[in-house]
Coordinates of C-alpha atoms in Angstrom, one line a residue:
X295 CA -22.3 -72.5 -69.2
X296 CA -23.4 -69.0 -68.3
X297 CA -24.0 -67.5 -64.8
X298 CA -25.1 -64.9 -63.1
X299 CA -23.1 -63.9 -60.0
X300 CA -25.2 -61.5 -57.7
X301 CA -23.2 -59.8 -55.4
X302 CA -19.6 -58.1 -56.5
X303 CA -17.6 -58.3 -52.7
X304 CA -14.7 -59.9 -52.0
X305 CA -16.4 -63.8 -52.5
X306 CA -18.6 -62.7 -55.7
X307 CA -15.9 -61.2 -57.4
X308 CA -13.7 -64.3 -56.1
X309 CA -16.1 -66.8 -57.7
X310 CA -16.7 -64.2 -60.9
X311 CA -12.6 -65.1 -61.3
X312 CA -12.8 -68.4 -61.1
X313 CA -15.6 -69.4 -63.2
X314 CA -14.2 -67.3 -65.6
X315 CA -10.7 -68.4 -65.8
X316 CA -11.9 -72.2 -66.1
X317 CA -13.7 -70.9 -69.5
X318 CA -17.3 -69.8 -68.1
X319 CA -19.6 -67.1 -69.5
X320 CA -20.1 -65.1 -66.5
X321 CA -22.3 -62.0 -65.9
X322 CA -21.6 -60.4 -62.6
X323 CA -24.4 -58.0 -61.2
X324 CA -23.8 -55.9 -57.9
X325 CA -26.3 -52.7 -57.2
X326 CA -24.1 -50.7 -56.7
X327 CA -20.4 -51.1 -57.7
X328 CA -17.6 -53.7 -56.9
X329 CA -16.2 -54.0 -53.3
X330 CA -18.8 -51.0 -51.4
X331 CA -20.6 -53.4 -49.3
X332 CA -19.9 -55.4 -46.0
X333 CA -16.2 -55.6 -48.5
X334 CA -15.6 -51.9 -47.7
X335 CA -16.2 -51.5 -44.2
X336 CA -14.1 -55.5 -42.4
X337 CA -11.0 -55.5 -40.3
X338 CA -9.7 -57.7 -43.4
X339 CA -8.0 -59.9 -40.9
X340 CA -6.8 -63.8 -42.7
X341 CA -7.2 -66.0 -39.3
X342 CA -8.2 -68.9 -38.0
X343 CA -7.6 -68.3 -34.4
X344 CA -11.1 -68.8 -32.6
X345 CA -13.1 -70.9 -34.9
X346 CA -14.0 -73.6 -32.6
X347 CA -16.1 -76.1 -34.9
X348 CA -13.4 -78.5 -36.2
X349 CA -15.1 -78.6 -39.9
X350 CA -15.1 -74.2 -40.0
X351 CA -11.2 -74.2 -38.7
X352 CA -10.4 -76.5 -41.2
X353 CA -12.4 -74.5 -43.8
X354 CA -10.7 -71.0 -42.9
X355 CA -6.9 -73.0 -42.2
X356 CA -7.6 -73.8 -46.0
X357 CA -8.4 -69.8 -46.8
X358 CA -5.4 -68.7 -45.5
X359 CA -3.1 -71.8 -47.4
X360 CA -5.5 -70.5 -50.4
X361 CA -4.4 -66.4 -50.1
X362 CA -0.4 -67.3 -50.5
X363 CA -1.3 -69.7 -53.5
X364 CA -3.8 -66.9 -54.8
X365 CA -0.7 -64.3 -54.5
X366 CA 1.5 -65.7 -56.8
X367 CA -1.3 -65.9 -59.5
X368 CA -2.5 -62.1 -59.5
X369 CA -0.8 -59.1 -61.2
X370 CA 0.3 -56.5 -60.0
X371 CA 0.4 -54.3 -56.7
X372 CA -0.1 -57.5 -53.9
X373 CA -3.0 -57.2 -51.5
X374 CA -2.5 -60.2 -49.3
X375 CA 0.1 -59.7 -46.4
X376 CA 1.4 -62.4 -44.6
X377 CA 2.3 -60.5 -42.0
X378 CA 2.0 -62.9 -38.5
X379 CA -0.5 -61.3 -36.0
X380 CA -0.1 -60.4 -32.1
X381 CA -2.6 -60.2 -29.1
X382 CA -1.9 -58.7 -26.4
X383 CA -3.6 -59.2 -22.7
X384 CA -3.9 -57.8 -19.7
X385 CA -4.9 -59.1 -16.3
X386 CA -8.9 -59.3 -17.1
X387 CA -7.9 -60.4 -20.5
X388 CA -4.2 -63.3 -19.7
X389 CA -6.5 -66.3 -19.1
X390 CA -8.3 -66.1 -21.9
X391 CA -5.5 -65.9 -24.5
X392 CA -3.5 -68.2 -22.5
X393 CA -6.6 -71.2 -22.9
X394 CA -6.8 -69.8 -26.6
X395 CA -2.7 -70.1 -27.2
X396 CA -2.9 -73.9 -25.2
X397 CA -5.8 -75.1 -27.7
X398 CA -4.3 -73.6 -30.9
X399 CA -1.1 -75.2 -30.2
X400 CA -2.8 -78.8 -29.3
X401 CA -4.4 -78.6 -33.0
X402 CA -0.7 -77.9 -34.8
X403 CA -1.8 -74.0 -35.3
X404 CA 1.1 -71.7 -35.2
X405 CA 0.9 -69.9 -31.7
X406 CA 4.0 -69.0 -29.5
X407 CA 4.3 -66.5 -26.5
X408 CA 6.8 -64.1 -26.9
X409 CA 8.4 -61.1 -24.6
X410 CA 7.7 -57.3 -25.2
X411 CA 11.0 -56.6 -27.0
X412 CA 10.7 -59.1 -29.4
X413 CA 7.1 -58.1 -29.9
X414 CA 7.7 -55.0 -30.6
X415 CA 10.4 -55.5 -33.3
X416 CA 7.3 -57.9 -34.7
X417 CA 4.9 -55.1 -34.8
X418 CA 7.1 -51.7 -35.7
X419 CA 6.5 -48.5 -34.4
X420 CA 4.1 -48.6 -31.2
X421 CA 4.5 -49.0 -27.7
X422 CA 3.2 -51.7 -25.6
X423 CA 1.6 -50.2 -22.8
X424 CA 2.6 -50.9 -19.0
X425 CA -0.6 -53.0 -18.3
X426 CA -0.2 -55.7 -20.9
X427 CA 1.3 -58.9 -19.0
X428 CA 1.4 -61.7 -21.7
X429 CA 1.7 -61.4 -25.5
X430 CA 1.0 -64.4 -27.7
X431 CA 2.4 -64.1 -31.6
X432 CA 0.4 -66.0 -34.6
X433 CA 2.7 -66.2 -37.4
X434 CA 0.6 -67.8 -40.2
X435 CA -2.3 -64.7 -40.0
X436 CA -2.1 -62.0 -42.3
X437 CA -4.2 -58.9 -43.7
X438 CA -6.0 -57.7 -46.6
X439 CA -6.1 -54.7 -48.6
X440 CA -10.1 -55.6 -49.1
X441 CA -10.3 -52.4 -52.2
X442 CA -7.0 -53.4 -53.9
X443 CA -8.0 -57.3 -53.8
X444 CA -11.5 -57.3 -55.2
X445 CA -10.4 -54.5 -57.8
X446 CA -7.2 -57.0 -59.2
X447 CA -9.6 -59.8 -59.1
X448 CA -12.6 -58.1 -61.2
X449 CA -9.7 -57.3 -63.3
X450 CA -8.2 -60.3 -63.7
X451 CA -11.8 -62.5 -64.1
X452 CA -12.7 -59.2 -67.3
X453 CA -9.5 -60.0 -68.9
X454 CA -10.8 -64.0 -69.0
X455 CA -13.7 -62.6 -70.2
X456 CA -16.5 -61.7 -67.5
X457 CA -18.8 -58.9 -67.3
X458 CA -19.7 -56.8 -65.3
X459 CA -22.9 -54.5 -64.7
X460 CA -24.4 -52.1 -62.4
X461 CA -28.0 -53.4 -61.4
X462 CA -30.2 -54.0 -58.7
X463 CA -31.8 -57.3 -58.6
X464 CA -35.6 -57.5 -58.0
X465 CA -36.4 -60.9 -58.8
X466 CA -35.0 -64.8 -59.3
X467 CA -36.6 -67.6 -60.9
X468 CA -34.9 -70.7 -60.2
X469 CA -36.3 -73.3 -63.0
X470 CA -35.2 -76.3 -64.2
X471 CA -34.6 -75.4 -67.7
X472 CA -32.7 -72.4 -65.9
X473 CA -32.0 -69.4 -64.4
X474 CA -33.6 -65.7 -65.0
X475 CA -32.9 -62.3 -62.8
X476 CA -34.8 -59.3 -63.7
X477 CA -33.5 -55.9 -62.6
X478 CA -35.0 -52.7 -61.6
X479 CA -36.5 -51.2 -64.6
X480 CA -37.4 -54.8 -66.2
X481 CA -33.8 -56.0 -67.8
X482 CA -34.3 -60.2 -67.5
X483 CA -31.1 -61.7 -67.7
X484 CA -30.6 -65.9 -68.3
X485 CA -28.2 -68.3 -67.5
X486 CA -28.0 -71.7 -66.6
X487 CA -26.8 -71.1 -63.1
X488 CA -27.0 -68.1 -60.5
X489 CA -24.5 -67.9 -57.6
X490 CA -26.3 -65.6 -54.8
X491 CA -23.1 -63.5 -53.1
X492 CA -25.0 -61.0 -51.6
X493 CA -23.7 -60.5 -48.1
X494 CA -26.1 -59.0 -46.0
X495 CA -28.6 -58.8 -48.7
X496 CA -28.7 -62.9 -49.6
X497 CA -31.6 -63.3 -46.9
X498 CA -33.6 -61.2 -48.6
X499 CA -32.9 -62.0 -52.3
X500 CA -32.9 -65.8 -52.1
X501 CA -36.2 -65.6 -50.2
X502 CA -37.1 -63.9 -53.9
X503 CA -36.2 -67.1 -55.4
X504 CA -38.3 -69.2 -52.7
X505 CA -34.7 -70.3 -50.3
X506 CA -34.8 -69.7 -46.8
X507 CA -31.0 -68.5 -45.8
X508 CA -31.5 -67.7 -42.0
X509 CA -29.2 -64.5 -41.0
X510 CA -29.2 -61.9 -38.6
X511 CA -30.5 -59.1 -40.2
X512 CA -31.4 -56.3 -37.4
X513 CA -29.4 -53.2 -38.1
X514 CA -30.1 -51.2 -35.3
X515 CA -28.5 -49.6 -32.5
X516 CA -25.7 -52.0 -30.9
X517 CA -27.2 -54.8 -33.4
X518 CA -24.9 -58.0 -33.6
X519 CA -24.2 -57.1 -37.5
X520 CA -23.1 -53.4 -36.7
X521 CA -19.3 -52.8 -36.9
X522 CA -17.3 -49.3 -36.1
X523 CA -13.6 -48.8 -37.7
X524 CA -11.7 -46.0 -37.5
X525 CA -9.3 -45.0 -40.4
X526 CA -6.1 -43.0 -39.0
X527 CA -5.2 -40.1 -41.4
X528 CA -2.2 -38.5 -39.0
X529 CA 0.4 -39.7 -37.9
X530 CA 2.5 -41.9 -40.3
X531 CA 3.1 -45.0 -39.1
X532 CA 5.5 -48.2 -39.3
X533 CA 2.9 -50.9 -38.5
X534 CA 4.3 -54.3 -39.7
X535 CA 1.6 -56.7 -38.6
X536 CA -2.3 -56.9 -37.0
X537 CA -2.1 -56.5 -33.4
X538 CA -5.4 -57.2 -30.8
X539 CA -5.3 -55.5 -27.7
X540 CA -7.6 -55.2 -24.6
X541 CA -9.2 -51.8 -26.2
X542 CA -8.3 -51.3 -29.5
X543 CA -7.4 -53.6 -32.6
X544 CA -4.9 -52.1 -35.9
X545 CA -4.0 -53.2 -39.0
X546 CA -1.7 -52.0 -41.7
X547 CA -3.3 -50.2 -44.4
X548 CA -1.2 -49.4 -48.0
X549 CA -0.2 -45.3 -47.2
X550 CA 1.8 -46.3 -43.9
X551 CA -1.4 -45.6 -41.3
X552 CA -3.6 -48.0 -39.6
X553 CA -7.0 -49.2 -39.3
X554 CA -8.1 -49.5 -36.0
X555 CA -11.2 -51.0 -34.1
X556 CA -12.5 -51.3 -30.8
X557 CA -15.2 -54.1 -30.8
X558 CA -16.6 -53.0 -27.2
X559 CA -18.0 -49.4 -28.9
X560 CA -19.9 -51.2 -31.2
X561 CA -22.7 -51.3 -28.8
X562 CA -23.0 -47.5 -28.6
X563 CA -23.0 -47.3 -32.9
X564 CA -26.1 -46.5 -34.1
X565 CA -26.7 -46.7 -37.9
X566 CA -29.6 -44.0 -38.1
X567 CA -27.5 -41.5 -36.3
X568 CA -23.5 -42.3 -36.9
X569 CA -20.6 -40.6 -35.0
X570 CA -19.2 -37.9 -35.8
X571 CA -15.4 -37.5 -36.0
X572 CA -15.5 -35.0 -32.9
X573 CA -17.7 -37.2 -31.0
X574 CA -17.5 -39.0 -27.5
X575 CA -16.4 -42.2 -30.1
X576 CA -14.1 -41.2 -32.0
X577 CA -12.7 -39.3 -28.9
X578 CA -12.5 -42.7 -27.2
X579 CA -10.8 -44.3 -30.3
X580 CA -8.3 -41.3 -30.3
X581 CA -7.6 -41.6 -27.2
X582 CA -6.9 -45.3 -26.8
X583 CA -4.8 -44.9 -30.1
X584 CA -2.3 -42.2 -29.1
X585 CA -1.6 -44.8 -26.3
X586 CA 0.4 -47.0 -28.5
X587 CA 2.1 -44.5 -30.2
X588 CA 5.6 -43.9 -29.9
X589 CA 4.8 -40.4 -29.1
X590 CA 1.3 -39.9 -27.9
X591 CA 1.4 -36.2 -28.2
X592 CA 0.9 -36.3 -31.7
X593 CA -2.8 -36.2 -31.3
X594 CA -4.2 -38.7 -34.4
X595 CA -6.7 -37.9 -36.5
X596 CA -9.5 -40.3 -37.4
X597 CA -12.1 -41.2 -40.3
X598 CA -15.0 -43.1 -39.0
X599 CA -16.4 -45.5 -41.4
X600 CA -20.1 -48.1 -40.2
X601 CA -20.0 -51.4 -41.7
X602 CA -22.8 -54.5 -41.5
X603 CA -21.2 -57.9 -40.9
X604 CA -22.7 -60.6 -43.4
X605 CA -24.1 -63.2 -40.6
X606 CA -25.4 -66.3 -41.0
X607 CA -27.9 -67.0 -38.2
X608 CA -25.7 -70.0 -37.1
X609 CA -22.4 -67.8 -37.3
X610 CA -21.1 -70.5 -40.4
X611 CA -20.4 -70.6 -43.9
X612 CA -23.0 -71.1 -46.5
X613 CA -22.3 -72.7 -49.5
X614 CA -24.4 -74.9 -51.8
X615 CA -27.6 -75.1 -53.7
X616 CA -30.8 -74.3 -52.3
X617 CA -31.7 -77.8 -53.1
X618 CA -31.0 -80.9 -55.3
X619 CA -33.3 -79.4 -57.7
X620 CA -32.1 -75.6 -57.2
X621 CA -29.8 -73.6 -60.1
X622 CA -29.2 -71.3 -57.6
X623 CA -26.1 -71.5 -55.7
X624 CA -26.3 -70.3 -52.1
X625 CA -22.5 -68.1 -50.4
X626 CA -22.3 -65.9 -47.7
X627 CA -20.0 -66.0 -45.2
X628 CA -18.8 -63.9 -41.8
X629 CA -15.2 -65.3 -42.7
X630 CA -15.3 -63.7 -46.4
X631 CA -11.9 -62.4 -46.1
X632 CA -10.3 -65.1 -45.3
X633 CA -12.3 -67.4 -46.9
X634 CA -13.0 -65.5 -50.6
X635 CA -10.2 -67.4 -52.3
X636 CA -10.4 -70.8 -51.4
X637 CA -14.5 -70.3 -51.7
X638 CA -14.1 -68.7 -55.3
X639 CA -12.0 -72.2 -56.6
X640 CA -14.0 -74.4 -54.8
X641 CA -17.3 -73.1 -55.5
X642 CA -16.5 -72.6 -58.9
X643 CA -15.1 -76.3 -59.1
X644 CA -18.7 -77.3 -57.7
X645 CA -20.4 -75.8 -60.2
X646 CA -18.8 -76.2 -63.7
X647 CA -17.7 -80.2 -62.5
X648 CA -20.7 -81.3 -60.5
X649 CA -18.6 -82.9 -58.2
X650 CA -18.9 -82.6 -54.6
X651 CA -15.8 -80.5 -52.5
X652 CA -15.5 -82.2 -49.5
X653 CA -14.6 -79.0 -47.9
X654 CA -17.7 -77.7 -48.3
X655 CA -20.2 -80.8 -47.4
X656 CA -21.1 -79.2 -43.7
X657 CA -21.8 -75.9 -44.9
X658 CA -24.8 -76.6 -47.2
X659 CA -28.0 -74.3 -46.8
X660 CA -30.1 -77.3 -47.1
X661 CA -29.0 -77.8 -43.1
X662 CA -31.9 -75.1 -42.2
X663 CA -34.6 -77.3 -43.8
X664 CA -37.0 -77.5 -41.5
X665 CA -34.9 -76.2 -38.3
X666 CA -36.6 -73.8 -35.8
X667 CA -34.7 -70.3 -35.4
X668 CA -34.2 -70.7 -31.9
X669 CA -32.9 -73.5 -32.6
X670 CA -30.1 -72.6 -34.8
X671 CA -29.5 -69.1 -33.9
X672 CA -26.3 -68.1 -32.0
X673 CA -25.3 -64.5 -30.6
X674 CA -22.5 -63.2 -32.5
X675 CA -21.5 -60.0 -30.7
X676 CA -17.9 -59.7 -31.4
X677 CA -16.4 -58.3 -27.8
X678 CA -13.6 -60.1 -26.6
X679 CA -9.7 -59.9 -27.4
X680 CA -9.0 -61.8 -30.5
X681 CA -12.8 -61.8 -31.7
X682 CA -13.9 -60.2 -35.2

């Protein structure tokens, strides 16, 4: 069978793998190169930790089984960390981890309080500041290297044989003797099968193709998509795990800094007119940084980088076929981090077997059919301590 995979992010290039590796002819397209989209600019947190709907926990619970197994299969320099994951509250912030700790732990999801020294070993080199009163430690989450993992899985889906090319897609015809996708400057390529990975683009190109995929596409000022992260060049630091605060969020990244993020700025980031490393946010950022260092007069220094979440308009997973009649394979997710690997085998399963992954059954695009946007439609402003 050959397919077209639009879309080369973390779940494109996941799914690009897979249908490769089980024997596929696979041609995967991205406009304009592996891993610079919505891939480039997440948190890259592995979590489960507020995804209320039963059917999405137990979707993204799978992910993160899926990352460990995914691990052990991939050469060379790891990108997966299993490294556990601490939020911290203060007093505006206690009751709200404490309800999230009490329901976690009534569904069997590892979640324990511990005390500041023994969070502090966990984490590495920061300091907890004064005004943090309960700290609750997640030991199954984890991190991504997003660049390292999509670049060892494009190379491991080329050595079972996929392609990949450079080209911006301007058209799908979804037949039912097949698949075509012309590019810009009037390249038509065939298959039998297109998986649409586009991220923030899939509304847009599957509406191409006739498919309504609802998202939240406003990329304005303060828009629900719009994400600021910070990348600290100076100092050097021993972070061991992720760790949520009241203002600012960090992860590990693979030269000993941190990426950090403070979801309350977002609403000052405008797109048109981004901030500047001197400005009043990356100031703010600085600022609330060299608090949890070990020694805040070493005055950090900070790249600014402004993603686009991928959002569907109901804040879940889709996966599936336009229709029973559709070749073209619907997958775009908020979750794509923690969700690209065990999305990648079960999507591919879907498609080269026919046979239905019971995983997936709730997340089909067919559920817009004839729903009303305001019907369907939730905010997803990410704000509050432990949110992404």
């Amino acid at each position: 069978m050959k397919i077209i995979v639009i879309g080369a992010g973390v779940l494109g290039v996941s799914v690009a793998r897979h249908l490769a590796v089980a024997g596929e002819d696979v041609l995967l397209l991205d406009q304009w190169g592996v891993g610079t989209g919505t891939t480039a600019t997440t948190f890259a947190w592995t979590n489960s930790s507020r995804k209320l709907d039963p059917d999405y926990h137990r979707l993204n619970l799978a992910g993160m089984e899926e990352h460990a197994r995914l691990a052990e299969q991939l050469p060379g320099a790891p990108s997966y960390f299993p490294s556990g994951a601490l939020q911290w509250a203060d007093a505006a912030s206690r009751q709200r981890l404490a309800d999230n700790v009490a329901r976690l732990q009534s569904l069997g999801y590892p979640a324990r309080w511990v005390t500041p020294d023994e969070a502090t070993r966990i984490a590495g080199e920061v300091r907890i500041p004064a005004t943090i009163t309960s700290l609750a430690y997640f030991p199954s989450e984890g991190y991504v290297l997003p660049d390292r993992l999509v670049g060892t899985l494009l190379a491991d889906a080329e050595q079972h044989g996929a392609r990949f090319a450079i080209g911006e897609v301007v058209a799908i015809d979804d037949r039912p003797d097949g698949v075509s996708v012309t590019l810009a400057g009037g390249r038509v390529c065939t298959g039998d099968r297109v998986v649409l990975a586009a991220g923030r683009w899939t509304q847009r190109l599957a509406a191409r193709a006739g498919i309504d995929i609802p998202m939240v596409t406003d990329v304005g000022r303060g828009a629900q998509t719009v994400g600021l992260l910070g990348y600290s060049r100076f100092p050097a630091l021993d972070l061991r795990c992720v760790i949520h605060s009241p203002g600012l969020n960090l992860r590990p990244t693979a030269d000993g800094h941190a990426v950090v993020q403070a979801l309350d700025l977002n609403g000052d980031v405008d797109p048109a007119d981004p901030p500047s490393v001197d400005g009043d946010l990356a100031g703010t950022l600085a600022r609330r940084f060299s608090a949890l260092l070990t020694d805040p007069s070493r005055a950090p220094r900070i790249d600014l980088r402004v993603g686009f979440r991928s959002l569907p308009a109901d804040g879940h997973t889709v996966a599936g076929y336009a229709s029973a009649q559709s070749r073209v394979y619907c997958l775009v997710s908020h979750s794509g981090i923690t969700l690209a690997p065990i999305l990648g085998r079960l999507v591919a399963s879907e498609i080269t077997t026919d046979q239905e992954q019971g995983l997936l059954r709730t997340f089909r695009p067919t559920r817009f059919t004839g729903a009303r946007r305001s019907d369907i439609e939730v905010d997803q402003h990410a704000t509050g301590l432990g949110e992404q």
